[in-house]
Short mmCIF file of C-alpha atoms and ligand atoms in Angstrom, two decimals:
data_model
loop_
_atom_site.label_atom_id
_atom_site.label_comp_id
_atom_site.label_asym_id
_atom_site.label_seq_id
_atom_site.Cartn_x
_atom_site.Cartn_y
_atom_site.Cartn_z
CA MET M 1349 17.75 -5.65 24.52
CA ARG M 1350 18.25 -1.79 23.91
CA ILE M 1351 17.26 -0.59 20.78
CA ALA M 1352 17.50 2.80 18.83
CA ILE M 1353 15.41 3.53 15.68
CA ILE M 1354 16.65 6.26 13.95
CA GLY M 1355 13.75 7.75 11.74
CA THR M 1356 10.09 7.83 13.56
CA GLY M 1357 8.23 7.41 10.15
CA TYR M 1358 5.87 4.79 8.86
CA VAL M 1359 8.13 1.89 9.17
CA GLY M 1360 10.41 3.06 12.02
CA LEU M 1361 7.52 3.99 14.42
CA ILE M 1362 5.76 0.58 13.88
CA THR M 1363 8.82 -1.21 13.95
CA GLY M 1364 9.96 0.49 17.33
CA ALA M 1365 6.42 -0.31 19.08
CA CYS M 1366 6.49 -3.82 17.82
CA LEU M 1367 9.82 -4.31 19.18
CA ALA M 1368 9.13 -2.74 22.60
CA GLU M 1369 5.66 -5.01 22.35
CA VAL M 1370 7.87 -8.17 22.89
CA GLY M 1371 9.84 -6.99 25.67
CA HIS M 1372 12.76 -4.60 24.35
CA GLN M 1373 13.91 -1.39 25.35
CA VAL M 1374 13.26 0.98 22.62
CA ILE M 1375 14.04 4.67 21.68
CA CYS M 1376 12.64 6.13 18.47
CA ILE M 1377 14.68 9.01 17.14
CA ASP M 1378 13.64 11.53 14.83
CA ILE M 1379 15.18 15.51 13.71
CA ASP M 1380 11.65 16.49 13.33
CA GLU M 1381 10.95 18.24 16.90
CA VAL M 1382 7.57 18.96 16.25
CA LYS M 1383 6.78 15.15 15.60
CA ILE M 1384 8.91 13.96 18.55
CA LYS M 1385 7.01 16.41 20.71
CA ALA M 1386 3.54 15.41 19.56
CA LEU M 1387 4.51 11.66 20.19
CA ARG M 1388 5.72 12.67 23.68
CA ALA M 1389 2.32 14.33 24.18
CA GLY M 1390 0.62 10.82 22.95
CA LYS M 1391 -0.43 11.87 19.32
CA ILE M 1392 0.00 9.30 16.54
CA PRO M 1393 1.21 11.34 13.47
CA ILE M 1394 -0.18 8.38 10.93
CA TYR M 1395 -3.07 6.01 10.79
CA GLU M 1396 -2.61 2.48 11.34
CA PRO M 1397 -4.97 0.16 13.03
CA GLY M 1398 -4.07 -0.50 16.51
CA LEU M 1399 -0.87 1.31 16.34
CA ASP M 1400 -2.21 4.17 18.77
CA GLU M 1401 -2.90 1.47 21.47
CA MET M 1402 0.35 -0.50 21.17
CA VAL M 1403 2.40 2.94 21.42
CA HIS M 1404 0.53 4.32 24.21
CA ARG M 1405 0.81 0.68 25.90
CA ASN M 1406 4.50 0.56 25.66
CA VAL M 1407 5.19 4.19 26.73
CA SER M 1408 3.12 3.68 29.70
CA VAL M 1409 5.44 0.93 30.95
CA ARG M 1410 8.28 2.81 29.80
CA ARG M 1411 9.50 0.35 27.32
CA LEU M 1412 8.98 2.95 24.43
CA ALA M 1413 10.32 6.43 24.43
CA PHE M 1414 11.18 9.42 22.06
CA SER M 1415 13.81 11.90 21.27
CA THR M 1416 15.60 13.89 18.43
CA SER M 1417 19.15 12.75 19.75
CA VAL M 1418 21.01 10.17 17.72
CA ASP M 1419 23.97 10.52 20.15
CA GLU M 1420 21.76 9.60 23.29
CA GLY M 1421 20.33 6.82 21.02
CA VAL M 1422 23.94 5.36 19.71
CA ASP M 1423 25.07 5.81 23.40
CA ILE M 1424 22.27 3.78 25.27
CA SER M 1425 21.51 1.12 22.37
CA GLU M 1426 23.20 -2.32 21.28
CA VAL M 1427 21.53 -2.11 17.93
CA ILE M 1428 20.75 1.03 16.04
CA VAL M 1429 18.17 0.62 13.11
CA ILE M 1430 17.95 3.08 10.10
CA ALA M 1431 14.64 3.86 9.01
CA VAL M 1432 15.04 6.59 7.24
CA PRO M 1433 13.19 7.78 3.91
CA THR M 1434 14.79 6.66 0.61
CA PRO M 1435 12.82 8.93 -1.63
CA PRO M 1436 13.17 8.52 -5.63
CA HIS M 1437 14.81 11.00 -7.67
CA THR M 1438 13.05 12.09 -10.85
CA ASP M 1439 14.87 9.38 -13.07
CA GLY M 1440 13.45 6.64 -10.68
CA SER M 1441 16.74 6.11 -8.86
CA VAL M 1442 17.08 6.19 -5.03
CA ASP M 1443 18.03 9.06 -3.05
CA LEU M 1444 20.21 7.88 -0.34
CA THR M 1445 20.94 11.50 1.27
CA TYR M 1446 19.12 10.74 4.43
CA ILE M 1447 21.09 7.37 4.78
CA GLU M 1448 24.45 8.87 4.31
CA ARG M 1449 23.70 11.75 6.73
CA VAL M 1450 22.55 8.92 9.49
CA ALA M 1451 25.70 6.93 8.88
CA ARG M 1452 28.09 10.08 9.44
CA GLU M 1453 25.83 10.92 12.47
CA ILE M 1454 26.22 7.52 14.20
CA ALA M 1455 30.10 7.60 13.15
CA ASP M 1456 30.44 10.66 15.23
CA SER M 1457 28.58 9.26 18.04
CA LEU M 1458 30.10 5.47 18.08
CA LYS M 1459 31.91 4.69 21.08
CA GLN M 1460 31.71 1.09 21.62
CA TYR M 1461 30.94 -1.86 19.37
CA ARG M 1462 27.08 -1.64 17.93
CA VAL M 1463 25.17 -3.60 15.26
CA ILE M 1464 23.63 -0.98 12.77
CA VAL M 1465 20.99 -2.22 10.86
CA ASP M 1466 19.53 -1.06 7.93
CA LYS M 1467 15.63 -1.34 7.30
CA SER M 1468 15.25 1.29 4.96
CA THR M 1469 14.53 0.03 1.42
CA VAL M 1470 17.91 0.48 -0.15
CA PRO M 1471 19.70 -0.60 -3.45
CA VAL M 1472 21.88 -3.59 -3.15
CA LYS M 1473 25.27 -2.58 -1.90
CA THR M 1474 24.32 0.22 0.19
CA GLY M 1475 25.14 -1.78 3.17
CA GLU M 1476 28.94 -1.69 1.94
CA LYS M 1477 28.79 2.18 1.38
CA VAL M 1478 27.06 2.64 5.14
CA ALA M 1479 29.96 0.66 6.40
CA ASP M 1480 32.79 2.70 4.44
CA THR M 1481 31.32 5.86 5.46
CA ILE M 1482 31.22 5.13 9.41
CA ARG M 1483 34.72 3.58 8.83
CA ARG M 1484 35.71 6.92 7.26
CA TYR M 1485 34.14 9.32 9.88
CA ASN M 1486 34.65 7.32 12.99
CA ARG M 1487 38.35 8.36 13.71
CA ALA M 1488 38.43 6.19 16.84
CA GLY M 1489 37.94 3.27 14.74
CA VAL M 1490 35.52 1.47 16.96
CA GLU M 1491 34.32 -2.02 15.90
CA PHE M 1492 30.94 -2.17 14.28
CA ASP M 1493 28.94 -4.19 12.15
CA VAL M 1494 26.27 -3.41 9.21
CA VAL M 1495 23.18 -5.86 8.92
CA SER M 1496 20.36 -5.35 6.33
CA ASN M 1497 17.17 -6.44 7.92
CA PRO M 1498 14.59 -5.35 4.99
CA GLU M 1499 10.74 -5.36 6.42
CA PHE M 1500 7.64 -6.30 4.23
CA LEU M 1501 4.99 -4.44 5.86
CA ARG M 1502 1.50 -3.73 4.26
CA GLU M 1503 0.16 -0.54 5.48
CA GLY M 1504 -3.27 -1.30 7.08
CA SER M 1505 -2.08 -4.70 8.41
CA ALA M 1506 1.35 -3.49 9.53
CA LEU M 1507 1.20 -4.62 13.02
CA THR M 1508 0.38 -8.17 12.00
CA ASP M 1509 3.04 -8.12 9.34
CA LEU M 1510 5.70 -7.25 11.89
CA MET M 1511 4.18 -9.62 14.76
CA GLU M 1512 3.43 -12.70 12.65
CA PRO M 1513 6.03 -12.44 9.86
CA ASP M 1514 6.20 -15.20 7.08
CA ARG M 1515 10.01 -14.42 7.28
CA ILE M 1516 12.39 -12.60 8.86
CA VAL M 1517 15.48 -11.78 6.75
CA ILE M 1518 18.87 -11.06 8.48
CA GLY M 1519 21.71 -9.99 6.04
CA CYS M 1520 25.04 -10.30 8.25
CA ASN M 1521 28.28 -10.89 7.36
CA SER M 1522 29.69 -11.45 11.12
CA GLU M 1523 28.70 -14.03 13.50
CA ARG M 1524 29.02 -11.36 16.49
CA ALA M 1525 26.01 -9.06 14.92
CA LEU M 1526 24.25 -12.46 14.03
CA SER M 1527 24.15 -13.42 17.39
CA ILE M 1528 22.87 -9.88 18.67
CA MET M 1529 20.18 -9.86 15.70
CA LYS M 1530 18.80 -13.49 16.50
CA SER M 1531 17.99 -12.37 20.04
CA VAL M 1532 16.29 -9.24 18.81
CA TYR M 1533 14.11 -11.51 16.95
CA ALA M 1534 13.85 -14.35 19.55
CA PRO M 1535 10.46 -13.46 20.76
CA PHE M 1536 8.86 -13.73 17.18
CA SER M 1537 7.97 -17.04 16.34
CA ALA M 1538 8.75 -16.78 12.50
CA PRO M 1539 11.64 -18.73 10.41
CA ILE M 1540 14.68 -16.58 10.50
CA MET M 1541 16.61 -16.67 7.03
CA VAL M 1542 20.38 -15.62 7.17
CA THR M 1543 22.00 -14.25 4.14
CA ASP M 1544 24.91 -11.91 3.25
CA VAL M 1545 24.23 -8.22 3.21
CA ASN M 1546 23.86 -7.91 -0.55
CA SER M 1547 21.43 -10.69 -0.86
CA ALA M 1548 19.17 -9.28 1.74
CA GLU M 1549 19.07 -6.09 0.19
CA LEU M 1550 17.73 -7.73 -3.09
CA ILE M 1551 15.26 -9.88 -1.72
CA LYS M 1552 13.68 -6.65 -0.69
CA HIS M 1553 13.32 -4.68 -3.81
CA ALA M 1554 12.92 -8.11 -5.83
CA ALA M 1555 9.81 -9.21 -3.55
CA ASN M 1556 8.09 -6.01 -4.27
CA SER M 1557 8.77 -5.91 -7.83
CA PHE M 1558 7.39 -9.55 -7.94
CA LEU M 1559 4.27 -8.58 -6.42
CA ALA M 1560 3.76 -5.71 -8.76
CA LEU M 1561 4.67 -8.21 -12.06
CA LYS M 1562 1.82 -10.39 -10.38
CA ILE M 1563 -0.66 -7.68 -10.37
CA SER M 1564 0.72 -6.65 -14.15
CA TYR M 1565 0.17 -9.92 -15.42
CA ILE M 1566 -3.51 -10.23 -13.99
CA ASN M 1567 -4.37 -6.71 -15.54
CA ALA M 1568 -3.05 -7.56 -18.96
CA LEU M 1569 -5.10 -11.01 -18.62
CA SER M 1570 -8.06 -8.68 -17.82
CA ALA M 1571 -7.64 -6.87 -21.03
CA ILE M 1572 -7.47 -10.09 -22.96
CA CYS M 1573 -10.65 -11.34 -20.89
CA GLU M 1574 -12.88 -8.23 -21.95
CA ALA M 1575 -11.81 -8.78 -25.21
CA SER M 1576 -12.82 -12.55 -25.40
CA GLY M 1577 -15.50 -12.48 -23.33
CA ALA M 1578 -13.91 -14.52 -20.46
CA ASP M 1579 -14.21 -13.70 -16.72
CA ILE M 1580 -10.89 -12.60 -14.89
CA ASP M 1581 -12.38 -13.55 -11.57
CA LYS M 1582 -12.71 -17.22 -12.49
CA VAL M 1583 -9.33 -17.36 -14.76
CA ALA M 1584 -7.64 -15.93 -11.30
CA ASP M 1585 -9.23 -18.25 -9.52
CA GLY M 1586 -8.53 -21.10 -11.62
CA ILE M 1587 -4.68 -20.42 -11.71
CA GLY M 1588 -4.39 -19.18 -8.35
CA ALA M 1589 -5.62 -22.43 -7.10
CA ASP M 1590 -2.17 -23.85 -8.44
CA LYS M 1591 0.01 -23.82 -5.39
CA ARG M 1592 2.93 -23.00 -7.35
CA ILE M 1593 1.12 -19.77 -8.28
CA GLY M 1594 -1.21 -19.11 -5.23
CA ARG M 1595 -4.30 -16.77 -5.54
CA SER M 1596 -2.92 -13.85 -3.68
CA PHE M 1597 -2.09 -10.37 -5.48
CA LEU M 1598 -4.27 -11.81 -8.36
CA ASN M 1599 -7.12 -8.96 -7.94
CA ALA M 1600 -7.27 -7.21 -11.34
CA GLY M 1601 -8.34 -3.66 -10.98
CA LEU M 1602 -6.92 -0.06 -11.95
CA GLY M 1603 -3.54 -0.93 -11.23
CA TYR M 1604 -1.12 -0.80 -8.14
CA GLY M 1605 -0.12 2.61 -6.27
CA GLY M 1606 1.12 3.49 -2.94
CA SER M 1607 4.32 4.69 -1.49
CA CYS M 1608 6.14 1.41 -2.22
CA PHE M 1609 5.58 -0.45 -5.30
CA PRO M 1610 5.69 2.11 -7.85
CA LYS M 1611 8.92 3.43 -6.02
CA ASP M 1612 10.45 0.00 -5.65
CA VAL M 1613 10.17 -1.09 -9.24
CA ALA M 1614 11.52 2.24 -10.85
CA ALA M 1615 14.35 1.95 -8.33
CA PHE M 1616 15.00 -1.88 -9.33
CA ILE M 1617 15.06 -0.74 -13.01
CA SER M 1618 17.50 1.87 -12.11
CA ILE M 1619 19.82 -0.11 -9.87
CA SER M 1620 19.87 -3.19 -12.76
CA GLU M 1621 20.92 -0.77 -15.31
CA GLN M 1622 23.57 0.73 -12.98
CA ILE M 1623 25.09 -2.53 -12.65
CA GLY M 1624 24.72 -3.32 -16.16
CA GLU M 1625 22.16 -6.06 -16.15
CA PRO M 1626 18.57 -4.22 -17.32
CA PHE M 1627 15.57 -5.72 -15.92
CA ASN M 1628 13.41 -4.73 -19.00
CA LEU M 1629 10.64 -7.29 -17.67
CA LEU M 1630 9.98 -4.42 -14.98
CA LYS M 1631 9.55 -1.75 -17.56
CA GLU M 1632 6.46 -3.74 -18.88
CA VAL M 1633 5.10 -4.00 -15.33
CA GLN M 1634 5.09 -0.17 -15.17
CA ARG M 1635 3.62 0.18 -18.82
CA ILE M 1636 0.74 -2.48 -17.98
CA ASN M 1637 0.16 -0.56 -14.78
CA ARG M 1638 -0.02 2.92 -16.27
CA PHE M 1639 -2.11 1.67 -19.57
CA GLN M 1640 -4.89 -0.27 -17.06
CA ARG M 1641 -5.90 3.37 -16.03
CA VAL M 1642 -5.87 4.60 -19.37
CA ARG M 1643 -8.09 1.65 -20.26
CA PHE M 1644 -10.37 2.54 -17.51
CA VAL M 1645 -11.16 6.04 -18.73
CA ARG M 1646 -11.75 4.61 -22.64
CA ARG M 1647 -14.35 2.72 -20.99
CA LEU M 1648 -15.74 5.63 -19.77
CA ARG M 1649 -15.39 7.62 -22.63
CA ASP M 1650 -17.18 4.69 -24.55
CA ALA M 1651 -20.15 4.54 -22.32
CA LEU M 1652 -20.72 8.41 -21.35
CA TRP M 1653 -19.46 9.88 -24.94
CA VAL M 1654 -18.27 13.21 -23.99
CA LEU M 1655 -16.88 13.37 -20.43
CA LYS M 1656 -16.78 17.07 -20.31
CA GLU M 1657 -19.23 18.57 -17.87
CA LYS M 1658 -20.16 15.08 -16.92
CA ARG M 1659 -21.20 14.97 -13.05
CA ILE M 1660 -18.97 11.85 -11.83
CA ALA M 1661 -19.14 10.39 -8.72
CA VAL M 1662 -15.84 8.72 -7.45
CA TRP M 1663 -15.59 6.49 -4.37
CA GLY M 1664 -12.42 6.11 -2.88
CA LEU M 1665 -9.27 8.38 -2.65
CA THR M 1666 -6.60 6.12 -0.87
CA PHE M 1667 -4.31 3.87 -2.59
CA LYS M 1668 -5.95 1.07 -1.05
CA PRO M 1669 -8.34 0.15 1.94
CA ASP M 1670 -7.61 0.69 5.61
CA THR M 1671 -5.31 3.41 5.13
CA ASP M 1672 -5.55 7.32 4.86
CA ASP M 1673 -2.39 7.26 2.58
CA VAL M 1674 -2.96 8.80 -0.63
CA ARG M 1675 0.47 8.73 -2.20
CA ASN M 1676 0.74 7.60 -5.77
CA SER M 1677 -2.84 6.62 -5.32
CA VAL M 1678 -4.45 5.52 -8.79
CA ALA M 1679 -7.79 7.08 -7.61
CA LEU M 1680 -6.19 10.71 -7.31
CA ASP M 1681 -4.54 10.07 -10.88
CA LEU M 1682 -7.98 8.70 -12.23
CA ILE M 1683 -9.87 11.75 -10.68
CA ASN M 1684 -7.28 14.40 -12.18
CA ASP M 1685 -7.55 12.66 -15.54
CA LEU M 1686 -11.42 13.02 -15.49
CA ILE M 1687 -10.84 16.79 -14.17
CA GLN M 1688 -8.51 17.42 -16.90
CA GLU M 1689 -11.50 16.34 -19.43
CA GLY M 1690 -13.65 18.80 -17.98
CA ALA M 1691 -15.58 16.26 -16.03
CA ARG M 1692 -17.05 17.69 -12.70
CA VAL M 1693 -16.05 15.06 -10.00
CA ALA M 1694 -17.60 14.64 -6.50
CA ALA M 1695 -15.29 12.19 -4.43
CA TYR M 1696 -15.49 10.40 -1.24
CA ASP M 1697 -13.36 8.07 0.96
CA PRO M 1698 -13.84 6.81 4.44
CA LYS M 1699 -10.14 8.15 5.44
CA GLY M 1700 -8.52 10.03 2.45
CA ASN M 1701 -10.53 13.25 2.37
CA GLU M 1702 -8.78 15.10 4.73
CA LYS M 1703 -5.28 14.76 3.31
CA VAL M 1704 -6.46 15.30 -0.32
CA GLN M 1705 -8.10 18.68 0.75
CA LYS M 1706 -5.19 19.64 2.92
CA LEU M 1707 -2.35 18.86 0.06
CA ASN M 1708 -5.07 20.11 -2.67
CA LEU M 1709 -3.93 17.05 -4.53
CA CYS M 1710 -7.09 16.88 -6.98
CA PRO M 1711 -7.82 20.77 -7.83
CA GLY M 1712 -11.20 21.06 -8.79
CA VAL M 1713 -12.71 18.25 -7.02
CA HIS M 1714 -15.53 18.32 -4.68
CA LEU M 1715 -15.25 16.26 -1.46
CA ALA M 1716 -18.34 14.86 -0.20
CA SER M 1717 -19.44 14.21 3.10
CA SER M 1718 -20.56 10.62 2.52
CA ALA M 1719 -20.57 7.96 -0.40
CA LEU M 1720 -24.39 8.86 -0.60
CA ASN M 1721 -23.76 12.56 -0.93
CA ALA M 1722 -20.91 11.98 -3.49
CA VAL M 1723 -23.71 10.21 -5.93
CA GLN M 1724 -26.49 13.03 -5.62
CA GLY M 1725 -27.21 14.00 -9.37
CA ALA M 1726 -24.18 12.04 -10.69
CA GLU M 1727 -24.21 10.94 -14.41
CA ALA M 1728 -21.85 7.86 -13.35
CA LEU M 1729 -20.07 6.36 -10.40
CA VAL M 1730 -16.71 5.06 -10.25
CA LEU M 1731 -15.41 2.90 -7.63
CA ALA M 1732 -11.68 3.37 -7.58
CA THR M 1733 -10.59 1.77 -4.00
CA GLU M 1734 -12.05 -1.48 -2.62
CA TRP M 1735 -13.15 0.07 0.74
CA PRO M 1736 -15.39 -2.61 2.40
CA ASP M 1737 -17.57 0.26 3.65
CA PHE M 1738 -18.92 0.73 0.03
CA THR M 1739 -20.33 -2.71 -0.47
CA SER M 1740 -22.86 -2.01 2.70
CA VAL M 1741 -24.23 1.29 1.30
CA ASP M 1742 -27.69 1.28 0.29
CA PHE M 1743 -27.55 0.77 -3.24
CA ALA M 1744 -31.33 1.30 -4.09
CA GLU M 1745 -30.93 4.53 -2.46
CA VAL M 1746 -27.81 5.32 -4.89
CA HIS M 1747 -29.86 4.43 -7.70
CA ARG M 1748 -32.45 6.90 -6.43
CA GLN M 1749 -29.85 9.56 -5.85
CA MET M 1750 -28.15 9.18 -9.36
CA HIS M 1751 -29.00 11.21 -12.70
CA THR M 1752 -28.21 8.07 -14.95
CA PRO M 1753 -27.23 5.16 -12.90
CA ILE M 1754 -24.13 3.91 -14.59
CA VAL M 1755 -21.57 2.37 -12.36
CA PHE M 1756 -17.64 1.94 -13.60
CA ASP M 1757 -16.23 -0.68 -10.72
CA GLY M 1758 -12.40 -0.36 -11.10
CA ARG M 1759 -12.09 -2.95 -8.29
CA ASN M 1760 -14.26 -5.58 -9.12
CA LEU M 1761 -15.88 -5.23 -5.54
CA LEU M 1762 -19.79 -5.44 -6.53
CA ASP M 1763 -21.35 -8.14 -8.09
CA PRO M 1764 -22.07 -7.59 -11.79
CA ASN M 1765 -25.54 -9.71 -11.81
CA THR M 1766 -27.03 -8.07 -8.75
CA MET M 1767 -25.87 -4.43 -9.89
CA ARG M 1768 -27.83 -5.10 -13.25
CA ASP M 1769 -30.81 -6.52 -11.54
CA LEU M 1770 -31.27 -3.19 -9.40
CA GLY M 1771 -31.28 -1.39 -12.85
CA PHE M 1772 -27.83 -0.20 -12.79
CA GLN M 1773 -25.83 -0.17 -16.11
CA TYR M 1774 -22.85 -1.72 -14.58
CA TYR M 1775 -19.13 -1.91 -15.63
CA SER M 1776 -15.87 -3.61 -14.27
CA ILE M 1777 -12.71 -4.98 -15.10
CA GLY M 1778 -12.32 -8.15 -17.20
CA ARG M 1779 -15.71 -9.44 -16.17
CA PRO M 1780 -18.34 -9.80 -19.26
CA LEU M 1781 -21.17 -7.70 -18.98
CA SER M 1782 -24.05 -9.66 -17.47
CA LYS M 1783 -27.27 -10.68 -18.70
CA ALA M 1784 -30.22 -8.25 -18.13
CA SER M 1785 -32.72 -10.05 -15.89
CA ARG M 1786 -34.13 -7.31 -14.18
CA ASN M 1787 -37.51 -8.67 -12.94
CA GLY M 1788 -36.29 -12.37 -12.15
CA PRO M 1789 -36.19 -13.62 -8.38
CA ALA M 1790 -32.81 -12.66 -6.85
CA ASP M 1791 -31.71 -15.82 -5.75
CA ARG M 1792 -31.93 -17.32 -9.42
CA ILE M 1793 -29.90 -14.97 -10.89
CA ILE M 1794 -27.12 -14.59 -8.12
CA PRO M 1795 -24.58 -17.06 -8.64
CA ILE M 1796 -23.55 -18.93 -5.33
CA ASP M 1797 -19.58 -19.64 -6.66
CA LEU M 1798 -18.45 -16.36 -6.36
CA GLY M 1799 -15.61 -14.88 -3.84
CA ILE M 1800 -16.16 -14.18 -0.32
CA ARG M 1801 -15.37 -10.50 -1.22
CA SER M 1802 -18.62 -9.97 -3.16
CA LYS M 1803 -21.03 -11.80 -0.57
CA TYR M 1804 -21.90 -9.54 1.81
CA THR M 1805 -22.94 -7.29 -0.97
CA ARG M 1806 -24.84 -10.05 -2.75
CA ARG M 1807 -26.50 -10.78 0.58
CA LYS M 1808 -27.75 -7.13 0.89
CA LEU M 1809 -28.65 -6.49 -2.77
CA ARG M 1810 -30.43 -9.63 -2.93
CA ASP M 1811 -32.54 -8.35 0.01
CA GLU M 1812 -33.32 -5.06 -1.70
CA VAL M 1813 -34.27 -6.83 -4.99
CA ALA M 1814 -36.68 -9.14 -3.09
CA GLN M 1815 -38.28 -5.75 -1.45
CA ARG M 1816 -38.47 -4.37 -4.57
CA SER M 1817 -40.20 -7.15 -6.42
CA ARG M 1818 -43.01 -7.63 -3.56
C1 UDX T 892 3.49 -3.25 -0.02
C2 UDX T 892 4.11 -5.03 0.26
O1 UDX T 892 2.91 -5.74 0.16
C3 UDX T 892 4.80 -4.93 1.48
O2 UDX T 892 5.54 -6.25 1.73
C4 UDX T 892 6.02 -3.79 1.49
O3 UDX T 892 6.63 -3.73 2.59
C5 UDX T 892 5.32 -2.63 1.09
O4 UDX T 892 4.47 -2.59 -0.12
P1 UDX T 892 1.36 -1.92 0.46
O5 UDX T 892 2.01 -0.65 -0.30
O6 UDX T 892 1.19 -1.30 1.93
O7 UDX T 892 2.66 -3.01 0.81
O8 UDX T 892 -0.05 -2.30 -0.23
P2 UDX T 892 -0.11 -3.61 -0.91
O9 UDX T 892 -1.51 -4.55 0.21
O10 UDX T 892 0.87 -4.66 -0.87
O11 UDX T 892 -1.01 -3.23 -2.40
C6 UDX T 892 0.21 -2.35 -3.14
C7 UDX T 892 -0.84 -1.96 -4.31
O12 UDX T 892 -1.20 -3.21 -5.04
C8 UDX T 892 -2.41 -1.26 -3.97
O13 UDX T 892 -2.41 -0.28 -4.63
C9 UDX T 892 -3.32 -2.31 -3.87
O14 UDX T 892 -4.68 -1.57 -4.34
C10 UDX T 892 -2.82 -2.95 -5.41
N1 UDX T 892 -3.16 -4.77 -5.49
C11 UDX T 892 -2.73 -5.40 -4.50
C12 UDX T 892 -4.00 -4.70 -6.75
O15 UDX T 892 -4.27 -4.21 -7.44
N2 UDX T 892 -4.21 -6.15 -6.70
C13 UDX T 892 -3.87 -7.28 -5.69
O16 UDX T 892 -4.12 -8.21 -6.10
C14 UDX T 892 -3.31 -6.70 -4.80
#
């Protein structure tokens, strides 16, 4: 099928590449001429594993093209996908001006029946407004249908999420549009859920808000674990083993960030208020998320006493691993909190240094060239993003390089007993302080029933300890 994608940002480009990959003829459109020129020259503006190769592969077989003309896209394509940004206003409500402008542009170019698909994350009832706008501006009265088809991509695994989705949601009020949408998704082997347009729009906000709620739930529990001496990892495993609950999104940490959860939760609160049904539970989700960082800084203060002039290393800048995205990153908020208190912060991230430097997101931070460089002379190390790379750092060397070997693990990435055995004063989220057993044989003090995530670390650190005791 011929498909035009309007908006070649993160969602638009990845959707375009994946639809081309399954055999459709896709044209990705953007008003940003510089971006389109770069894409035509083979330069991919975002980092997403596998995207570069997928775009190049499909461009080379002429299934994927780039343009700045909405007119051209609407003219040649049966399906027009809207994937423009929906940024937040300061009060949390959604700015829909890009969507409205695209609706008018489509109306101007519409000469025969088209399916207009909204993929941007929008408040419920936006589809109705898009349809009204197109109807008003298309003076010729051409037939069209508006469909809501939300995306559920996670940064870092977006290609797999799109190629092998849990479900495809099609919100559609017309049989004609539905049959076209089913052809678009025929090459994907995923269950298709057909709803009305309003329900599909709600599903997106409801799904993201529920995941954010799950994270805040486990983070609130982590505070109770700290106060009671229980272990949040064990509690998460225990409740997550119940299939009705599930273990995913129950990893306690510094809180959620990124370009979606904070924005979507705020938008959902705002929409619920606008339609007269305030969703106050989500305000508590936001409060817990903010407080998790406050609690963590308090923990640092308790251990280090005064933060002013302390040399603190921070590992991690991005909002999560496997991305270079630093938007709404809790790591950056944390660094800025520390700098605000007068600490001297040296930070390192495998992919995020460049953006933080370029956009000056943490004025006063020193960006180190490696994890080991960041800890040189540090009086504390904070682990703010759970990059797997950090588990393979030589911790014996970290210990040597630090002025005082104190580690605050904000993502529960490392094994507490092993860290203590290497001589670190180690703090994490919602896990009891481990008993000091510095000289015991490594195998005896390393529990064997911990999660896969810390296994590699344990093995590596066990070798280190064994070597040291020899
Ligand atoms: C999210 C949704 O998962 C995706 O379906 C939607 O389309 C866009 O928003 P994304 O923002 O890429 O995707 O990241 P995700 O992996 O969901 O993580 C979001 C944040 O939650 C990160 O800051 C992450 O560190 C945090 N998180 C996630 C936790 O703190 N604990 C967890 O258990 C899981």
